[in-house]
Coordinates of C-alpha atoms in Angstrom, one line a residue:
M983 CA 33.3 232.3 90.7
K984 CA 30.6 230.5 92.6
K985 CA 31.8 227.1 91.5
T986 CA 35.3 228.0 92.5
I987 CA 34.2 228.9 96.0
C988 CA 32.2 225.6 96.3
Y989 CA 35.3 223.6 95.2
L990 CA 37.4 225.3 97.8
L991 CA 35.0 224.7 100.6
L992 CA 34.8 221.0 99.7
L993 CA 38.6 220.8 99.6
C994 CA 38.9 222.3 103.0
A995 CA 36.3 220.0 104.4
A996 CA 38.2 217.0 103.0
L997 CA 41.5 218.2 104.3
F998 CA 39.9 218.7 107.7
I999 CA 38.4 215.2 107.7
G1000 CA 41.7 213.7 106.6
G1001 CA 43.6 215.6 109.2
T1002 CA 41.5 214.5 111.9
N1003 CA 41.7 210.9 110.8
G1004 CA 45.5 211.1 110.5
A1005 CA 47.9 211.4 107.4
S1006 CA 49.9 208.8 105.5
A1007 CA 53.7 208.5 106.1
K1008 CA 54.3 210.3 102.8
G1009 CA 52.0 213.2 103.8
D1010 CA 49.3 212.4 101.1
F1011 CA 45.6 212.8 101.7
E1012 CA 42.8 210.4 100.4
I1013 CA 39.4 212.0 99.6
A1014 CA 36.3 209.8 99.9
P1015 CA 33.7 210.1 97.0
I1016 CA 30.6 212.2 97.9
S1017 CA 27.1 211.0 97.0
L1018 CA 23.8 212.8 97.4
T1019 CA 20.6 210.7 98.1
T1020 CA 17.1 212.1 97.8
A1021 CA 13.8 210.5 98.9
E1022 CA 11.7 209.0 96.1
L1023 CA 8.7 211.3 95.5
K1024 CA 5.4 209.5 95.1
P1025 CA 2.5 211.8 94.5
E1026 CA -0.5 210.9 96.6
L1027 CA -3.8 212.6 96.6
T1028 CA -6.2 212.1 99.5
F1029 CA -9.8 213.1 99.2
T1030 CA -11.1 214.5 102.4
D1031 CA -14.1 216.5 101.3
L1032 CA -14.9 215.2 97.9
D1033 CA -18.6 215.0 97.2
C1034 CA -18.9 211.8 95.1
N1035 CA -21.0 208.6 95.3
F1036 CA -19.4 205.6 93.6
G1037 CA -22.2 203.2 94.6
E1038 CA -19.7 201.0 96.4
D1039 CA -17.0 201.8 99.0
I1040 CA -13.7 202.6 97.2
T1041 CA -10.5 202.3 99.3
A1042 CA -7.8 203.1 96.6
I1043 CA -7.1 204.0 93.0
T1044 CA -3.6 203.3 91.6
H1045 CA -2.2 204.6 88.4
T1046 CA 0.7 202.9 86.6
N1047 CA 3.1 204.6 84.2
A1048 CA 4.6 203.2 81.0
T1049 CA 7.3 201.2 82.9
G1050 CA 4.6 199.4 84.9
R1051 CA 5.5 201.1 88.1
P1052 CA 2.8 203.0 90.1
D1053 CA 3.5 206.7 90.0
F1054 CA 0.5 207.9 92.1
S1055 CA -2.5 206.6 94.1
I1056 CA -5.8 208.1 95.3
T1057 CA -7.1 206.9 98.6
T1058 CA -10.7 207.6 99.6
S1059 CA -12.6 207.0 102.8
P1060 CA -15.9 205.0 102.4
K1061 CA -18.7 207.5 102.1
F1062 CA -22.1 206.7 103.6
T1063 CA -25.1 207.6 101.5
P1064 CA -28.2 207.6 103.7
E1065 CA -31.5 206.4 102.3
P1066 CA -33.9 209.2 101.4
K1067 CA -36.2 210.2 104.2
Y1068 CA -39.8 209.1 104.0
Q1069 CA -42.0 211.6 102.1
L1070 CA -45.7 211.5 102.0
T1071 CA -47.0 210.7 98.5
W1072 CA -50.5 210.1 97.2
M1073 CA -50.3 207.8 94.2
R1074 CA -46.6 206.9 93.9
T1075 CA -45.9 203.8 91.8
N1076 CA -42.7 201.8 92.2
P1077 CA -41.2 200.4 89.0
G1078 CA -41.4 196.7 88.4
V1079 CA -44.6 196.1 90.5
K1080 CA -47.0 193.8 88.5
P1081 CA -50.5 195.2 88.4
Y1082 CA -53.3 193.1 89.8
K1083 CA -56.1 192.0 87.5
F1084 CA -59.7 192.5 88.4
M1085 CA -60.9 189.6 90.7
D1086 CA -57.5 188.1 90.5
D1087 CA -57.1 188.3 94.3
L1088 CA -60.5 187.0 95.4
T1089 CA -60.7 183.8 97.4
F1090 CA -64.5 183.8 98.1
V1091 CA -63.7 182.2 101.5
G1092 CA -66.2 184.6 103.1
V1093 CA -69.1 182.9 101.4
P1094 CA -68.9 179.5 103.2
L1095 CA -68.4 181.3 106.5
F1096 CA -71.5 183.4 106.0
V1097 CA -73.5 180.3 105.0
A1098 CA -72.1 178.4 108.1
G1099 CA -73.6 181.2 110.2
I1100 CA -77.0 180.7 108.5
I1101 CA -76.8 177.0 109.3
A1102 CA -75.9 177.6 112.9
K1103 CA -79.0 179.9 113.4
S1104 CA -81.1 176.9 114.3
E1105 CA -78.9 176.4 117.4
K1106 CA -79.4 179.9 118.9
K1107 CA -81.5 179.6 122.0
S1108 CA -78.9 178.7 124.5
F1109 CA -80.7 180.1 127.6
R1110 CA -83.4 182.4 128.7
Q1111 CA -82.3 185.6 130.2
N1112 CA -85.3 185.9 132.6
T1113 CA -86.9 183.3 134.8
P1114 CA -90.4 182.1 134.0
D1115 CA -92.1 184.5 136.5
N1116 CA -90.0 187.5 135.1
K1117 CA -89.4 188.7 138.6
H1118 CA -85.7 187.8 138.8
T1119 CA -83.0 188.6 136.3
L1120 CA -80.4 186.1 135.2
L1121 CA -77.2 188.1 134.8
T1122 CA -74.0 187.1 133.1
D1123 CA -70.9 187.8 135.2
F1124 CA -68.4 187.7 132.4
K1125 CA -68.0 191.2 130.9
T1126 CA -65.1 192.7 128.9
H1127 CA -64.8 195.8 126.7
I1128 CA -61.7 194.6 125.0
D1129 CA -63.7 193.6 121.9
D1130 CA -64.8 197.3 121.6
Y1131 CA -61.2 198.1 120.8
S1132 CA -59.7 195.0 119.3
Q1133 CA -62.1 195.3 116.4
F1134 CA -59.9 198.2 115.2
F1135 CA -56.6 196.3 115.5
G1136 CA -56.2 195.8 111.8
P1137 CA -56.6 199.3 110.5
V1138 CA -54.6 200.8 113.4
V1139 CA -51.6 198.6 112.7
T1140 CA -51.8 199.0 108.9
T1141 CA -52.1 202.7 109.0
G1142 CA -49.4 203.0 111.7
L1143 CA -47.0 201.0 109.5
K1144 CA -47.7 203.3 106.6
I1145 CA -47.1 206.4 108.8
A1146 CA -43.8 204.9 109.9
G1147 CA -42.7 204.7 106.3
V1148 CA -43.0 200.9 105.9
E1149 CA -44.0 200.3 102.3
G1150 CA -47.0 198.0 101.9
R1151 CA -49.0 197.0 98.8
S1152 CA -50.5 200.5 98.2
D1153 CA -49.6 204.1 98.4
W1154 CA -51.9 206.4 100.4
G1155 CA -54.4 207.2 97.8
R1156 CA -55.1 203.6 96.7
Y1157 CA -55.0 202.4 100.3
L1158 CA -57.5 204.9 101.6
A1159 CA -59.8 204.2 98.7
S1160 CA -59.6 200.4 99.3
T1161 CA -60.2 200.9 103.0
A1162 CA -63.2 203.2 102.5
M1163 CA -64.8 200.8 100.1
S1164 CA -64.2 197.8 102.4
Y1165 CA -65.9 199.4 105.4
G1166 CA -68.7 200.8 103.1
I1167 CA -69.5 197.4 101.6
M1168 CA -69.4 195.8 105.1
A1169 CA -71.7 198.4 106.6
A1170 CA -74.2 198.0 103.8
F1171 CA -74.3 194.2 104.2
V1172 CA -74.4 194.2 108.0
N1173 CA -77.0 196.9 108.6
G1174 CA -79.1 195.7 105.7
I1175 CA -79.3 192.2 107.2
K1176 CA -79.5 193.3 110.9
Y1177 CA -82.6 195.4 110.4
T1178 CA -84.3 193.0 108.1
A1179 CA -83.7 189.8 110.0
K1180 CA -84.4 191.5 113.4
E1181 CA -82.8 188.6 115.4
M1182 CA -82.9 189.1 119.2
R1183 CA -79.6 189.3 121.0
P1184 CA -78.9 186.5 123.6
D1185 CA -79.1 189.1 126.4
G1186 CA -82.5 190.3 125.2
S1187 CA -81.4 193.9 124.8
T1188 CA -82.1 194.6 121.1
A1189 CA -83.4 192.8 118.0
N1190 CA -80.3 193.4 115.8
S1191 CA -78.1 190.4 116.7
W1192 CA -77.4 188.7 113.3
P1193 CA -74.7 189.3 111.9
S1194 CA -72.1 190.6 114.4
G1195 CA -70.9 194.1 113.4
H1196 CA -68.0 194.0 115.8
T1197 CA -66.8 190.7 114.2
A1198 CA -67.3 192.0 110.6
T1199 CA -65.3 195.2 111.5
A1200 CA -62.5 193.1 113.0
F1201 CA -62.2 190.8 109.9
V1202 CA -62.3 193.8 107.5
G1203 CA -59.2 195.2 109.4
A1204 CA -57.5 191.8 109.5
T1205 CA -57.9 191.4 105.7
L1206 CA -56.6 194.9 105.2
L1207 CA -53.5 194.0 107.1
H1208 CA -53.2 190.8 105.2
K1209 CA -53.5 192.5 101.8
E1210 CA -51.1 195.3 102.6
Y1211 CA -48.4 193.6 104.6
G1212 CA -49.1 189.9 105.0
L1213 CA -48.9 189.2 101.2
T1214 CA -46.1 191.7 100.5
R1215 CA -43.9 191.6 103.7
S1216 CA -44.4 188.7 106.0
P1217 CA -47.3 186.2 106.6
W1218 CA -47.0 186.8 110.3
Y1219 CA -48.8 190.1 109.8
S1220 CA -51.7 188.1 108.5
V1221 CA -51.6 185.7 111.4
A1222 CA -51.6 188.5 113.9
G1223 CA -54.6 190.2 112.2
Y1224 CA -56.7 187.1 111.9
T1225 CA -55.9 186.0 115.5
V1226 CA -57.1 189.2 117.0
A1227 CA -60.2 189.2 114.8
T1228 CA -61.0 185.7 115.9
A1229 CA -60.6 186.6 119.5
T1230 CA -62.9 189.5 119.0
G1231 CA -65.7 187.3 117.7
V1232 CA -65.2 184.8 120.6
M1233 CA -65.5 187.7 123.1
R1234 CA -68.8 188.8 121.5
V1235 CA -70.2 185.3 122.3
L1236 CA -68.8 185.2 125.9
N1237 CA -70.1 188.7 126.5
N1238 CA -73.6 187.3 125.8
R1239 CA -74.0 189.9 123.0
H1240 CA -74.0 187.5 120.1
W1241 CA -74.8 183.9 119.1
V1242 CA -72.2 181.7 117.4
S1243 CA -74.1 182.1 114.1
D1244 CA -73.7 185.9 114.3
V1245 CA -70.0 185.7 114.6
L1246 CA -69.5 183.2 111.8
S1247 CA -71.6 185.3 109.4
G1248 CA -69.9 188.5 110.5
A1249 CA -66.4 187.0 109.8
G1250 CA -67.6 186.0 106.4
I1251 CA -69.0 189.5 105.6
G1252 CA -65.8 191.2 106.8
I1253 CA -63.4 189.1 104.6
M1254 CA -65.7 189.2 101.6
S1255 CA -66.2 193.0 101.8
T1256 CA -62.4 193.7 101.8
E1257 CA -61.7 191.3 98.9
L1258 CA -64.4 193.0 96.8
A1259 CA -63.1 196.4 97.7
Y1260 CA -59.5 195.5 96.6
A1261 CA -61.0 194.0 93.4
F1262 CA -62.7 197.3 92.6
S1263 CA -59.4 199.1 93.3
D1264 CA -57.6 196.9 90.9
L1265 CA -60.2 197.8 88.3
L1266 CA -60.1 201.5 89.0
F1267 CA -56.5 202.2 89.6
K1268 CA -54.9 199.4 87.6
G1269 CA -51.1 199.7 88.1
K1270 CA -51.2 203.2 89.8
G1271 CA -50.3 203.5 93.4
L1272 CA -48.7 200.1 93.8
L1273 CA -45.5 200.0 95.9
R1274 CA -44.9 196.3 96.4
G1275 CA -46.1 193.1 94.9
D1276 CA -46.8 189.7 96.5
I1277 CA -43.9 187.8 98.0
S1278 CA -42.6 185.4 95.4
G1279 CA -40.0 182.7 94.9
Q1280 CA -41.4 180.4 97.6
K1281 CA -42.7 176.9 97.2
S1282 CA -46.5 176.3 97.1
I1283 CA -48.1 175.2 100.3
I1284 CA -49.2 172.1 98.5
E1285 CA -45.7 171.1 97.8
N1286 CA -44.4 172.4 101.1
P1287 CA -47.2 171.5 103.5
S1288 CA -45.5 172.6 106.8
F1289 CA -48.0 175.1 108.2
F1290 CA -49.3 177.3 111.0
S1291 CA -53.0 178.1 111.1
V1292 CA -55.6 180.0 113.1
S1293 CA -59.1 178.4 113.1
M1294 CA -62.7 179.0 114.1
G1295 CA -65.5 176.5 113.9
I1296 CA -68.8 175.3 115.3
G1297 CA -69.6 172.2 117.3
M1298 CA -72.4 170.5 115.5
G1299 CA -75.5 169.2 117.3
S1300 CA -76.5 169.3 121.0
R1301 CA -75.4 167.2 123.9
D1302 CA -77.4 165.8 126.8
M1303 CA -76.6 164.8 130.3
D1304 CA -79.0 163.1 132.7
F1305 CA -78.7 163.5 136.5
D1306 CA -80.8 161.4 138.9
L1307 CA -81.8 163.6 141.8
Q1308 CA -83.2 162.3 145.1
K1309 CA -83.7 165.2 147.4
F1310 CA -85.5 167.9 145.4
E1311 CA -88.6 168.1 143.3
L1312 CA -87.7 170.0 140.2
G1313 CA -90.0 170.8 137.3
N1314 CA -87.8 169.1 134.7
F1315 CA -88.2 165.3 135.5
D1316 CA -88.9 162.3 133.4
E1317 CA -91.9 160.1 134.0
D1318 CA -90.3 158.5 137.0
G1319 CA -89.6 161.9 138.6
K1320 CA -85.9 161.3 139.2
T1321 CA -83.9 162.5 136.2
F1322 CA -82.8 166.1 135.5
N1323 CA -81.9 166.5 131.9
L1324 CA -79.2 169.0 131.0
K1325 CA -78.9 170.1 127.3
F1326 CA -76.1 172.0 125.6
G1327 CA -76.3 174.1 122.4
A1328 CA -73.9 174.4 119.5
S1329 CA -70.3 175.1 120.7
T1330 CA -67.8 177.7 119.6
A1331 CA -64.3 176.3 118.8
V1332 CA -61.2 178.3 118.2
G1333 CA -57.6 177.1 118.0
V1334 CA -54.1 177.3 116.6
E1335 CA -52.5 174.4 114.8
G1336 CA -49.1 173.7 113.2
A1337 CA -47.1 170.8 111.7
Y1338 CA -43.7 170.2 110.2
F1339 CA -43.7 167.8 107.2
F1340 CA -40.7 165.6 106.4
N1341 CA -41.9 165.5 102.8
K1342 CA -45.2 166.5 101.0
Y1343 CA -47.1 163.6 102.5
I1344 CA -46.3 163.1 106.2
G1345 CA -45.3 165.2 109.2
V1346 CA -45.7 165.7 112.9
G1347 CA -47.5 168.6 114.7
G1348 CA -49.9 169.7 117.3
R1349 CA -53.0 171.7 118.1
L1350 CA -54.3 173.9 120.9
R1351 CA -58.1 174.4 121.0
V1352 CA -60.8 175.9 123.2
N1353 CA -64.3 174.4 122.7
S1354 CA -67.1 176.1 124.6
S1355 CA -70.7 174.7 124.8
P1356 CA -73.5 176.9 126.3
I1357 CA -76.1 175.4 128.5
K1358 CA -79.5 175.2 126.6
G1359 CA -82.3 176.4 128.9
W1360 CA -81.8 177.6 132.5
D1361 CA -85.6 177.1 133.1
G1362 CA -85.5 173.8 134.9
I1363 CA -82.6 174.9 137.0
T1364 CA -84.1 178.2 138.1
D1365 CA -87.7 177.1 138.6
Y1366 CA -87.2 175.6 142.0
A1367 CA -85.2 178.6 143.4
W1368 CA -87.9 181.1 142.7
N1369 CA -90.8 178.9 144.0
D1370 CA -91.2 179.0 147.7
I1371 CA -88.8 176.5 149.4
F1372 CA -91.3 175.5 152.0
N1373 CA -94.1 175.3 149.5
N1374 CA -92.2 172.6 147.7
V1375 CA -91.2 170.8 150.9
Y1376 CA -94.5 171.0 152.9
G1377 CA -97.0 171.1 150.0
D1378 CA -100.6 171.8 151.2
E1379 CA -99.5 172.3 154.8
Y1380 CA -97.6 175.4 153.7
E1381 CA -100.8 177.1 152.7
S1382 CA -102.7 176.2 155.9
D1383 CA -100.1 176.4 158.7
E1384 CA -100.0 180.0 160.1
Y1385 CA -96.7 179.3 161.8
I1386 CA -95.0 178.3 158.5
Q1387 CA -96.5 181.3 156.9
R1388 CA -95.2 183.6 159.6
F1389 CA -91.8 181.9 159.4
V1390 CA -91.5 182.4 155.7
N1391 CA -93.2 185.8 155.2
G1392 CA -92.1 187.6 158.3
Q1393 CA -94.3 189.8 160.4
G1394 CA -95.2 193.5 160.6
D1395 CA -94.3 196.4 158.4
P1396 CA -91.0 198.3 158.2
G1397 CA -90.9 200.7 161.2
D1398 CA -92.9 198.5 163.5
P1399 CA -91.1 197.4 166.7
N1400 CA -91.8 193.7 166.0
Y1401 CA -91.1 193.9 162.3
S1402 CA -89.0 191.1 160.7
P1403 CA -88.3 190.9 157.0
P1404 CA -89.3 187.8 155.0
L1405 CA -87.0 184.8 155.1
M1406 CA -86.1 185.5 151.5
E1407 CA -86.7 189.2 150.7
S1408 CA -84.8 189.3 147.4
A1409 CA -82.7 186.9 145.4
N1410 CA -80.7 187.0 142.1
L1411 CA -78.8 184.5 140.1
T1412 CA -75.5 185.4 138.6
I1413 CA -73.9 183.4 135.8
K1414 CA -70.2 183.1 136.6
S1415 CA -69.7 180.8 133.7
D1416 CA -72.5 179.9 131.2
H1417 CA -70.4 177.6 129.0
L1418 CA -69.0 174.2 129.6
T1419 CA -65.5 175.0 128.2
E1420 CA -63.0 172.3 127.2
F1421 CA -59.3 173.1 126.8
T1422 CA -57.4 170.6 124.7
A1423 CA -53.7 170.1 123.7
D1424 CA -52.9 167.4 121.1
M1425 CA -49.9 166.0 119.2
G1426 CA -49.6 163.4 116.5
L1427 CA -49.2 162.6 112.8
Y1428 CA -50.3 164.8 109.9
F1429 CA -51.0 163.6 106.4
N1430 CA -51.2 165.5 103.1
M1431 CA -52.3 164.4 99.7
P1432 CA -51.9 166.9 96.8
L1433 CA -54.8 166.9 94.3
S1434 CA -53.6 169.7 92.0
K1435 CA -51.4 172.8 92.2
R1436 CA -54.0 174.5 94.4
F1437 CA -55.9 171.8 96.2
A1438 CA -54.9 169.1 98.7
V1439 CA -56.7 166.7 101.1
G1440 CA -55.3 166.3 104.6
S1441 CA -55.9 164.2 107.7
K1442 CA -54.4 163.6 111.2
L1443 CA -54.2 161.2 114.1
L1444 CA -53.8 162.9 117.4
V1445 CA -53.7 162.1 121.1
G1446 CA -53.8 164.7 123.9
H1447 CA -55.2 166.0 127.1
S1448 CA -58.6 167.5 127.9
S1449 CA -59.5 169.7 130.9
M1450 CA -62.7 171.7 131.6
Q1451 CA -63.9 174.9 133.1
E1452 CA -67.2 174.2 134.8
I1453 CA -70.6 175.9 134.4
D1454 CA -71.1 178.0 137.5
L1455 CA -74.4 179.6 138.6
N1456 CA -74.2 181.6 141.8
A1457 CA -77.1 182.8 143.9
T1458 CA -77.3 185.9 146.2
A1459 CA -80.2 186.2 148.7
T1460 CA -81.1 188.7 151.4
G1461 CA -83.8 188.4 154.1
G1462 CA -84.5 188.2 157.7
K1463 CA -82.8 186.0 160.3
R1464 CA -84.6 183.4 162.4
D1465 CA -83.8 181.8 165.8
V1466 CA -85.0 178.3 165.7
D1467 CA -84.5 175.4 168.1
I1468 CA -84.1 172.4 165.9
S1469 CA -84.8 170.0 168.8
E1470 CA -88.4 171.2 169.0
E1471 CA -91.1 168.9 167.6
N1472 CA -92.5 171.8 165.6
P1473 CA -89.7 174.4 165.3
F1474 CA -91.9 176.8 163.4
I1475 CA -94.2 177.4 166.4
N1476 CA -91.4 178.6 168.7
A1477 CA -89.3 180.3 166.0
V1478 CA -88.2 183.8 166.9
L1479 CA -88.3 186.3 164.1
L1480 CA -85.3 188.6 164.5
P1481 CA -85.0 192.2 163.1
D1482 CA -81.5 191.3 161.8
T1483 CA -81.0 190.7 158.1
Y1484 CA -78.5 188.5 156.2
T1485 CA -76.9 188.5 152.8
K1486 CA -75.7 185.2 151.4
E1487 CA -73.9 184.3 148.2
W1488 CA -73.3 180.7 147.4
D1489 CA -72.7 178.2 144.6
Y1490 CA -76.3 177.4 143.4
F1491 CA -75.5 175.1 140.5
T1492 CA -72.3 173.8 139.0
V1493 CA -71.4 171.2 136.4
G1494 CA -67.9 170.2 135.5
G1495 CA -65.9 167.4 134.0
N1496 CA -62.6 165.8 135.0
S1497 CA -59.3 166.0 133.2
S1498 CA -58.8 163.1 130.8
M1499 CA -57.0 161.7 127.8
K1500 CA -58.5 162.4 124.4
F1501 CA -58.1 161.1 120.8
G1502 CA -58.7 163.0 117.7
T1503 CA -58.8 162.8 113.9
G1504 CA -60.2 164.8 111.0
L1505 CA -60.3 165.6 107.3
S1506 CA -59.5 168.9 105.6
L1507 CA -59.5 170.4 102.2
T1508 CA -56.8 173.0 101.5
Y1509 CA -57.2 175.7 98.8
A1510 CA -53.8 177.4 98.2
Y1511 CA -54.7 180.8 96.6
K1512 CA -51.1 182.1 97.0
E1513 CA -47.7 180.4 97.1
N1514 CA -47.6 180.2 100.9
Y1515 CA -51.2 181.1 101.8
A1516 CA -54.2 178.9 102.0
W1517 CA -57.7 178.7 103.4
R1518 CA -58.7 175.3 104.8
V1519 CA -62.1 173.8 105.5
F1520 CA -62.0 171.0 108.1
L1521 CA -64.2 168.5 109.9
D1522 CA -62.6 167.2 113.1
Y1523 CA -63.7 164.5 115.5
D1524 CA -62.5 164.2 119.1
F1525 CA -63.3 161.4 121.6
S1526 CA -62.8 161.4 125.4
R1527 CA -64.3 159.5 128.4
K1528 CA -65.2 161.9 131.2
T1529 CA -66.8 161.9 134.6
Y1530 CA -69.2 164.9 135.0
T1531 CA -70.1 166.2 138.4
M1532 CA -73.2 168.2 139.2
T1533 CA -73.8 170.1 142.4
Y1534 CA -77.2 171.6 143.0
N1535 CA -77.9 173.6 146.2
P1536 CA -81.0 175.9 146.1
T1537 CA -81.2 176.1 149.9
G1538 CA -77.8 177.6 150.6
F1539 CA -79.3 180.8 152.0
L1540 CA -80.9 178.9 154.9
M1541 CA -77.4 178.2 156.4
E1542 CA -77.1 182.0 156.9
S1543 CA -80.7 182.9 157.8
I1544 CA -81.4 180.1 160.3
G1545 CA -77.9 179.0 161.3
W1546 CA -78.4 175.3 160.9
G1547 CA -75.3 175.1 158.7
D1548 CA -74.6 171.4 158.7
S1549 CA -78.2 170.4 158.3
F1550 CA -78.8 172.4 155.2
E1551 CA -75.4 171.6 153.7
D1552 CA -76.6 168.0 153.6
L1553 CA -79.5 169.1 151.4
A1554 CA -77.1 170.0 148.5
E1555 CA -77.4 167.4 145.8
T1556 CA -74.2 166.0 144.2
Q1557 CA -74.3 163.6 141.3
Q1558 CA -71.7 162.1 139.0
V1559 CA -72.2 160.5 135.6
K1560 CA -69.7 158.9 133.3
K1561 CA -70.2 159.7 129.7
N1562 CA -68.4 159.4 126.4
R1563 CA -67.8 162.8 124.8
H1564 CA -68.0 162.9 121.1
T1565 CA -67.2 166.2 119.5
F1566 CA -67.6 167.1 115.8
I1567 CA -66.1 170.5 114.8
L1568 CA -66.8 172.0 111.4
G1569 CA -64.8 175.1 110.6
G1570 CA -62.3 177.0 108.6
S1571 CA -58.7 178.2 109.1
F1572 CA -56.3 180.7 107.7
T1573 CA -53.1 178.8 106.9
I1574 CA -49.5 179.9 106.1
S1575 CA -46.6 177.7 105.1
F1576 CA -43.1 178.0 106.7

């Protein structure tokens, strides 16, 4: 019945369409064939909330049927799998990290540094803190407390990286044990030597100078950073640590708290203590608590000698400069009574150096260095200032002439109407700069000759520029003013002693050298204890020709107290000497290849 109805409807539709389109002459109708088209169905499944992790981003999965045609596909959106959050662990051990053998990581580089400090002890007495009469104090103007904080740079950075979740060599348990042993060994060495040797500090404060505890602490921290992150992550962690540690040692010398020998021995103890502590950790923990091994897959520094280094050394021997003085009688003259001899103690040298090698034999590079020499003995310089000016000028007449006595010593007591203070009531010397410091920049050729897989000999030929910061000793004096008529035959008789006082600061003594060209060479022995790490011992020689200028003016206060400015300015002694500067630097450097 239903089929019949459908056929009738279709027939009616056809007749309608045909009628509307017109009929043939014979009245017949043409019916067009009817076709039904359906869209091809392709099953597709899209995952929008499927919890799966394929390890790689998957964009589509296509399934083919027996005829080879795809019948369905699965499309997925890339799913991000975040790294697990940092979790505090105590003795976690990552797979595949090779355990360290006992003493496998020792370099023993701390031993020669410690011995170098012992050798340098003979060069200690750079200057006396008090003048011979012990009435006036010689103060150093340079003071900084940065070294009190920079000594902790290494452990602060290392611990901070671990807290931030940056994996280093050791997990917390092993790291804390190594750190505690490092500082414990260092403290035992430093304090045991300090209170046995009882060396006086250069500022005369206490007898516990050698070795430097600040420097030892700084190098323990630098070696911790080196072990945990320099060897396992990037050598620049090591460079940062040892640079700050070296700067800490230099500041201890500039602060007048330590001698050069104290700093060298302190650096050696710091490195040696940390290496021993890590050796004991390797023995105790074996492979437990290791997160990362040493960086591998790099060429040895012997085969790839391009390098960057941080160095510290000592300038061997003393230096002398003779100045011929005409206007003053000092206590430090030769037999002719005209030469003032200035001596310098052992110098402290720090620097950075780097070179790019075209092959394993020759390269080009440069060096920046600061070489600081302390003056050895202020006695001859300060003697004259603290003896009476007029006693030296007038001799026996000073003791017998009452007018000179009154002029110099003043009159009356404080509170008297006619009271006038002494011409020089108080005076102090302040050291603005107690080192003749040379700043050098060099460039040139570098040479390398491998001896074995771990040792190489190096040399260099450099040319550069040398400039200097002068030694500067300032004086400050206070006293009573005088009104003196310089035209009088005997001005002391008619001198009027005024109740007014003065305070005068002036350059008492300065010595400096001019900027000049310099030439340098040197020999080095490199020990590569890791693929791209090395310790280097070097002996450098530098030569320059300099003009040194000395200015000596002990009567600067008279310009203020008497007012004869131009007259007493003429009394200042200025001398120049030309001298060849030969500098030998024996030292060590921490070196990385790049």
